[in-house]
Amino acid sequence: MPGRNALVAMIPVNLLLVAWVWMGRVFFGVGGWFLLIFLLSLVPLLLMLLTISTVLAFTQPSHPGRPRSLTRNQVRSQAVLWAGLFVFGAFCPDFGDAPDSSSSLLTQIFGYSDTLLDVSGFITLAGGAVAVGGYIALLTTLTVGRRQPPPPGSAPVTDAR
């Protein structure tokens, strides 16, 4: 049941990916001012947004007799979001105070060049865009399904003043 597995994995994977976006590139020897900048800006934003989507996922209506789970589209959206966050955290270039302290995963592997630093920035932006797109799709699929149509035969509610 992939929808149930994705729902159960939301909290730990979301927390792991927030930490990954914050300092995942440190595992590749890339660390600098973005560790502090992201801690003060991006990490709180990600925690807030991922908390919203997780609460919506866990509180969505479920079918009687079946455990709560994500729909196929919700699972796809969540996977796209996770993939975007992973790419962003891995390829984000960083900088420091010392001259020539700019580095990224690609420059650590292949040696420093301005071109590789630019490619790293492009991959990072693409990962961020994919994550934003995945989040918007996830939020949409989590909220659109919540609207319950009125029961058949019920009269519309009007303001009787």
PDB file of C-alpha atoms in Angstrom:
ATOM      1  CA  MET A   1       0.000   0.000   0.000  1.00  0.00           C
ATOM      2  CA  PRO A   2       2.222   2.865  -1.279  1.00  0.00           C
ATOM      3  CA  GLY A   3      -0.159   5.609  -0.137  1.00  0.00           C
ATOM      4  CA  ARG A   4      -0.059   4.378   3.449  1.00  0.00           C
ATOM      5  CA  ASN A   5       3.735   4.014   3.366  1.00  0.00           C
ATOM      6  CA  ALA A   6       4.183   7.539   2.012  1.00  0.00           C
ATOM      7  CA  LEU A   7       1.876   8.930   4.698  1.00  0.00           C
ATOM      8  CA  VAL A   8       3.764   7.151   7.482  1.00  0.00           C
ATOM      9  CA  ALA A   9       7.105   8.282   6.004  1.00  0.00           C
ATOM     10  CA  MET A  10       6.089  11.951   5.759  1.00  0.00           C
ATOM     11  CA  ILE A  11       7.247  13.059   9.200  1.00  0.00           C
ATOM     12  CA  PRO A  12      10.668  11.364   9.303  1.00  0.00           C
ATOM     13  CA  VAL A  13      11.517  11.998   5.641  1.00  0.00           C
ATOM     14  CA  ASN A  14      10.395  15.641   5.844  1.00  0.00           C
ATOM     15  CA  LEU A  15      12.586  16.195   8.915  1.00  0.00           C
ATOM     16  CA  LEU A  16      15.514  14.399   7.311  1.00  0.00           C
ATOM     17  CA  LEU A  17      15.215  16.489   4.145  1.00  0.00           C
ATOM     18  CA  VAL A  18      14.999  19.757   6.087  1.00  0.00           C
ATOM     19  CA  ALA A  19      18.295  18.801   7.732  1.00  0.00           C
ATOM     20  CA  TRP A  20      19.648  17.744   4.313  1.00  0.00           C
ATOM     21  CA  VAL A  21      18.742  21.082   2.707  1.00  0.00           C
ATOM     22  CA  TRP A  22      20.292  22.893   5.654  1.00  0.00           C
ATOM     23  CA  MET A  23      23.609  21.047   5.801  1.00  0.00           C
ATOM     24  CA  GLY A  24      23.616  18.003   3.511  1.00  0.00           C
ATOM     25  CA  ARG A  25      26.365  19.399   1.331  1.00  0.00           C
ATOM     26  CA  VAL A  26      28.690  19.330   4.352  1.00  0.00           C
ATOM     27  CA  PHE A  27      28.964  15.561   3.742  1.00  0.00           C
ATOM     28  CA  PHE A  28      30.698  16.429   0.475  1.00  0.00           C
ATOM     29  CA  GLY A  29      33.072  18.937   2.057  1.00  0.00           C
ATOM     30  CA  VAL A  30      31.002  21.991   1.131  1.00  0.00           C
ATOM     31  CA  GLY A  31      30.250  24.322   3.994  1.00  0.00           C
ATOM     32  CA  GLY A  32      30.110  28.044   4.426  1.00  0.00           C
ATOM     33  CA  TRP A  33      27.818  30.936   5.160  1.00  0.00           C
ATOM     34  CA  PHE A  34      24.708  29.223   3.778  1.00  0.00           C
ATOM     35  CA  LEU A  35      24.690  27.025   6.885  1.00  0.00           C
ATOM     36  CA  LEU A  36      23.841  30.098   8.966  1.00  0.00           C
ATOM     37  CA  ILE A  37      21.723  31.825   6.319  1.00  0.00           C
ATOM     38  CA  PHE A  38      19.591  28.729   5.729  1.00  0.00           C
ATOM     39  CA  LEU A  39      19.239  28.100   9.472  1.00  0.00           C
ATOM     40  CA  LEU A  40      17.747  31.554   9.933  1.00  0.00           C
ATOM     41  CA  SER A  41      15.598  31.660   6.800  1.00  0.00           C
ATOM     42  CA  LEU A  42      15.013  28.492   4.791  1.00  0.00           C
ATOM     43  CA  VAL A  43      14.845  25.945   7.622  1.00  0.00           C
ATOM     44  CA  PRO A  44      11.996  27.702   9.493  1.00  0.00           C
ATOM     45  CA  LEU A  45      10.101  28.212   6.220  1.00  0.00           C
ATOM     46  CA  LEU A  46      10.490  24.560   5.236  1.00  0.00           C
ATOM     47  CA  LEU A  47       9.452  23.393   8.703  1.00  0.00           C
ATOM     48  CA  MET A  48       6.318  25.527   8.541  1.00  0.00           C
ATOM     49  CA  LEU A  49       5.330  24.483   5.014  1.00  0.00           C
ATOM     50  CA  LEU A  50       6.039  20.786   5.536  1.00  0.00           C
ATOM     51  CA  THR A  51       4.145  20.852   8.831  1.00  0.00           C
ATOM     52  CA  ILE A  52       1.125  22.282   7.018  1.00  0.00           C
ATOM     53  CA  SER A  53       1.178  19.572   4.342  1.00  0.00           C
ATOM     54  CA  THR A  54       1.756  16.828   6.905  1.00  0.00           C
ATOM     55  CA  VAL A  55      -1.139  17.986   9.108  1.00  0.00           C
ATOM     56  CA  LEU A  56      -3.396  18.187   6.050  1.00  0.00           C
ATOM     57  CA  ALA A  57      -2.346  14.682   5.018  1.00  0.00           C
ATOM     58  CA  PHE A  58      -2.923  13.149   8.432  1.00  0.00           C
ATOM     59  CA  THR A  59      -6.276  14.868   8.932  1.00  0.00           C
ATOM     60  CA  GLN A  60      -7.803  14.204   5.528  1.00  0.00           C
ATOM     61  CA  PRO A  61     -10.945  12.096   5.491  1.00  0.00           C
ATOM     62  CA  SER A  62     -10.430   8.373   5.041  1.00  0.00           C
ATOM     63  CA  HIS A  63     -12.684   5.715   3.625  1.00  0.00           C
ATOM     64  CA  PRO A  64     -14.626   3.689   6.194  1.00  0.00           C
ATOM     65  CA  GLY A  65     -12.858   0.469   7.138  1.00  0.00           C
ATOM     66  CA  ARG A  66      -9.578   1.458   5.469  1.00  0.00           C
ATOM     67  CA  PRO A  67      -6.522   3.001   7.102  1.00  0.00           C
ATOM     68  CA  ARG A  68      -5.764   6.613   6.232  1.00  0.00           C
ATOM     69  CA  SER A  69      -3.414   6.928   3.244  1.00  0.00           C
ATOM     70  CA  LEU A  70      -2.382   9.269   0.465  1.00  0.00           C
ATOM     71  CA  THR A  71      -3.908   9.087  -2.996  1.00  0.00           C
ATOM     72  CA  ARG A  72      -1.794   8.186  -6.001  1.00  0.00           C
ATOM     73  CA  ASN A  73      -1.506  11.857  -7.029  1.00  0.00           C
ATOM     74  CA  GLN A  74      -0.586  12.876  -3.489  1.00  0.00           C
ATOM     75  CA  VAL A  75       2.157  10.224  -3.396  1.00  0.00           C
ATOM     76  CA  ARG A  76       3.523  11.449  -6.728  1.00  0.00           C
ATOM     77  CA  SER A  77       3.478  15.067  -5.576  1.00  0.00           C
ATOM     78  CA  GLN A  78       5.197  14.145  -2.313  1.00  0.00           C
ATOM     79  CA  ALA A  79       7.878  12.176  -4.192  1.00  0.00           C
ATOM     80  CA  VAL A  80       8.520  15.133  -6.520  1.00  0.00           C
ATOM     81  CA  LEU A  81       8.803  17.446  -3.507  1.00  0.00           C
ATOM     82  CA  TRP A  82      11.244  15.099  -1.792  1.00  0.00           C
ATOM     83  CA  ALA A  83      13.346  14.695  -4.948  1.00  0.00           C
ATOM     84  CA  GLY A  84      13.550  18.464  -5.416  1.00  0.00           C
ATOM     85  CA  LEU A  85      14.634  18.998  -1.810  1.00  0.00           C
ATOM     86  CA  PHE A  86      17.258  16.261  -2.118  1.00  0.00           C
ATOM     87  CA  VAL A  87      18.760  17.781  -5.269  1.00  0.00           C
ATOM     88  CA  PHE A  88      18.691  21.277  -3.765  1.00  0.00           C
ATOM     89  CA  GLY A  89      20.522  20.106  -0.634  1.00  0.00           C
ATOM     90  CA  ALA A  90      23.147  18.135  -2.543  1.00  0.00           C
ATOM     91  CA  PHE A  91      24.084  20.638  -5.230  1.00  0.00           C
ATOM     92  CA  CYS A  92      23.731  23.989  -3.453  1.00  0.00           C
ATOM     93  CA  PRO A  93      27.008  25.887  -3.831  1.00  0.00           C
ATOM     94  CA  ASP A  94      28.352  27.669  -0.774  1.00  0.00           C
ATOM     95  CA  PHE A  95      30.822  30.416   0.009  1.00  0.00           C
ATOM     96  CA  GLY A  96      32.993  31.570   2.878  1.00  0.00           C
ATOM     97  CA  ASP A  97      35.165  34.473   4.006  1.00  0.00           C
ATOM     98  CA  ALA A  98      38.411  33.259   2.486  1.00  0.00           C
ATOM     99  CA  PRO A  99      39.331  33.855  -1.145  1.00  0.00           C
ATOM    100  CA  ASP A 100      38.433  30.941  -3.426  1.00  0.00           C
ATOM    101  CA  SER A 101      36.153  29.484  -0.752  1.00  0.00           C
ATOM    102  CA  SER A 102      33.217  28.997  -3.117  1.00  0.00           C
ATOM    103  CA  SER A 103      32.542  25.328  -3.642  1.00  0.00           C
ATOM    104  CA  SER A 104      29.843  22.814  -4.462  1.00  0.00           C
ATOM    105  CA  LEU A 105      29.422  19.076  -4.845  1.00  0.00           C
ATOM    106  CA  LEU A 106      30.535  19.286  -8.471  1.00  0.00           C
ATOM    107  CA  THR A 107      33.625  21.360  -7.697  1.00  0.00           C
ATOM    108  CA  GLN A 108      34.567  18.953  -4.915  1.00  0.00           C
ATOM    109  CA  ILE A 109      34.367  16.006  -7.321  1.00  0.00           C
ATOM    110  CA  PHE A 110      35.806  17.501 -10.517  1.00  0.00           C
ATOM    111  CA  GLY A 111      37.922  20.387  -9.230  1.00  0.00           C
ATOM    112  CA  TYR A 112      37.130  24.060  -9.073  1.00  0.00           C
ATOM    113  CA  SER A 113      35.919  25.936 -12.118  1.00  0.00           C
ATOM    114  CA  ASP A 114      33.526  28.819 -12.506  1.00  0.00           C
ATOM    115  CA  THR A 115      31.548  26.772 -15.010  1.00  0.00           C
ATOM    116  CA  LEU A 116      30.977  23.946 -12.517  1.00  0.00           C
ATOM    117  CA  LEU A 117      29.957  26.464  -9.870  1.00  0.00           C
ATOM    118  CA  ASP A 118      27.442  27.934 -12.323  1.00  0.00           C
ATOM    119  CA  VAL A 119      26.133  24.469 -13.224  1.00  0.00           C
ATOM    120  CA  SER A 120      25.759  23.712  -9.518  1.00  0.00           C
ATOM    121  CA  GLY A 121      23.748  26.891  -9.083  1.00  0.00           C
ATOM    122  CA  PHE A 122      21.526  25.979 -12.028  1.00  0.00           C
ATOM    123  CA  ILE A 123      20.945  22.443 -10.689  1.00  0.00           C
ATOM    124  CA  THR A 124      20.159  23.923  -7.270  1.00  0.00           C
ATOM    125  CA  LEU A 125      17.613  26.331  -8.739  1.00  0.00           C
ATOM    126  CA  ALA A 126      16.073  23.507 -10.776  1.00  0.00           C
ATOM    127  CA  GLY A 127      15.814  21.352  -7.659  1.00  0.00           C
ATOM    128  CA  GLY A 128      14.201  24.235  -5.793  1.00  0.00           C
ATOM    129  CA  ALA A 129      11.716  24.808  -8.625  1.00  0.00           C
ATOM    130  CA  VAL A 130      10.853  21.111  -8.696  1.00  0.00           C
ATOM    131  CA  ALA A 131      10.350  21.155  -4.917  1.00  0.00           C
ATOM    132  CA  VAL A 132       8.069  24.210  -5.139  1.00  0.00           C
ATOM    133  CA  GLY A 133       6.073  22.606  -7.947  1.00  0.00           C
ATOM    134  CA  GLY A 134       5.764  19.365  -5.989  1.00  0.00           C
ATOM    135  CA  TYR A 135       4.650  21.255  -2.899  1.00  0.00           C
ATOM    136  CA  ILE A 136       2.010  23.224  -4.795  1.00  0.00           C
ATOM    137  CA  ALA A 137       0.706  20.017  -6.371  1.00  0.00           C
ATOM    138  CA  LEU A 138       0.688  18.268  -2.991  1.00  0.00           C
ATOM    139  CA  LEU A 139      -1.090  21.138  -1.289  1.00  0.00           C
ATOM    140  CA  THR A 140      -3.629  21.254  -4.105  1.00  0.00           C
ATOM    141  CA  THR A 141      -4.362  17.526  -3.940  1.00  0.00           C
ATOM    142  CA  LEU A 142      -4.606  17.666  -0.148  1.00  0.00           C
ATOM    143  CA  THR A 143      -7.060  20.577  -0.097  1.00  0.00           C
ATOM    144  CA  VAL A 144      -9.264  20.008  -3.156  1.00  0.00           C
ATOM    145  CA  GLY A 145     -10.385  16.606  -1.899  1.00  0.00           C
ATOM    146  CA  ARG A 146     -11.522  18.078   1.418  1.00  0.00           C
ATOM    147  CA  ARG A 147     -14.502  19.873  -0.044  1.00  0.00           C
ATOM    148  CA  GLN A 148     -17.529  17.783   0.652  1.00  0.00           C
ATOM    149  CA  PRO A 149     -20.502  18.284  -1.667  1.00  0.00           C
ATOM    150  CA  PRO A 150     -23.816  18.949   0.080  1.00  0.00           C
ATOM    151  CA  PRO A 151     -25.975  15.859   0.560  1.00  0.00           C
ATOM    152  CA  PRO A 152     -28.373  15.245  -2.331  1.00  0.00           C
ATOM    153  CA  GLY A 153     -31.724  16.933  -1.868  1.00  0.00           C
ATOM    154  CA  SER A 154     -30.499  19.456   0.692  1.00  0.00           C
ATOM    155  CA  ALA A 155     -31.489  23.065   0.198  1.00  0.00           C
ATOM    156  CA  PRO A 156     -28.760  25.683  -0.110  1.00  0.00           C
ATOM    157  CA  VAL A 157     -28.159  27.721   3.013  1.00  0.00           C
ATOM    158  CA  THR A 158     -29.265  31.329   2.706  1.00  0.00           C
ATOM    159  CA  ASP A 159     -28.978  34.241   5.028  1.00  0.00           C
ATOM    160  CA  ALA A 160     -32.539  34.956   6.229  1.00  0.00           C
ATOM    161  CA  ARG A 161     -32.574  38.501   7.495  1.00  0.00           C
TER     162      ARG A 161
END
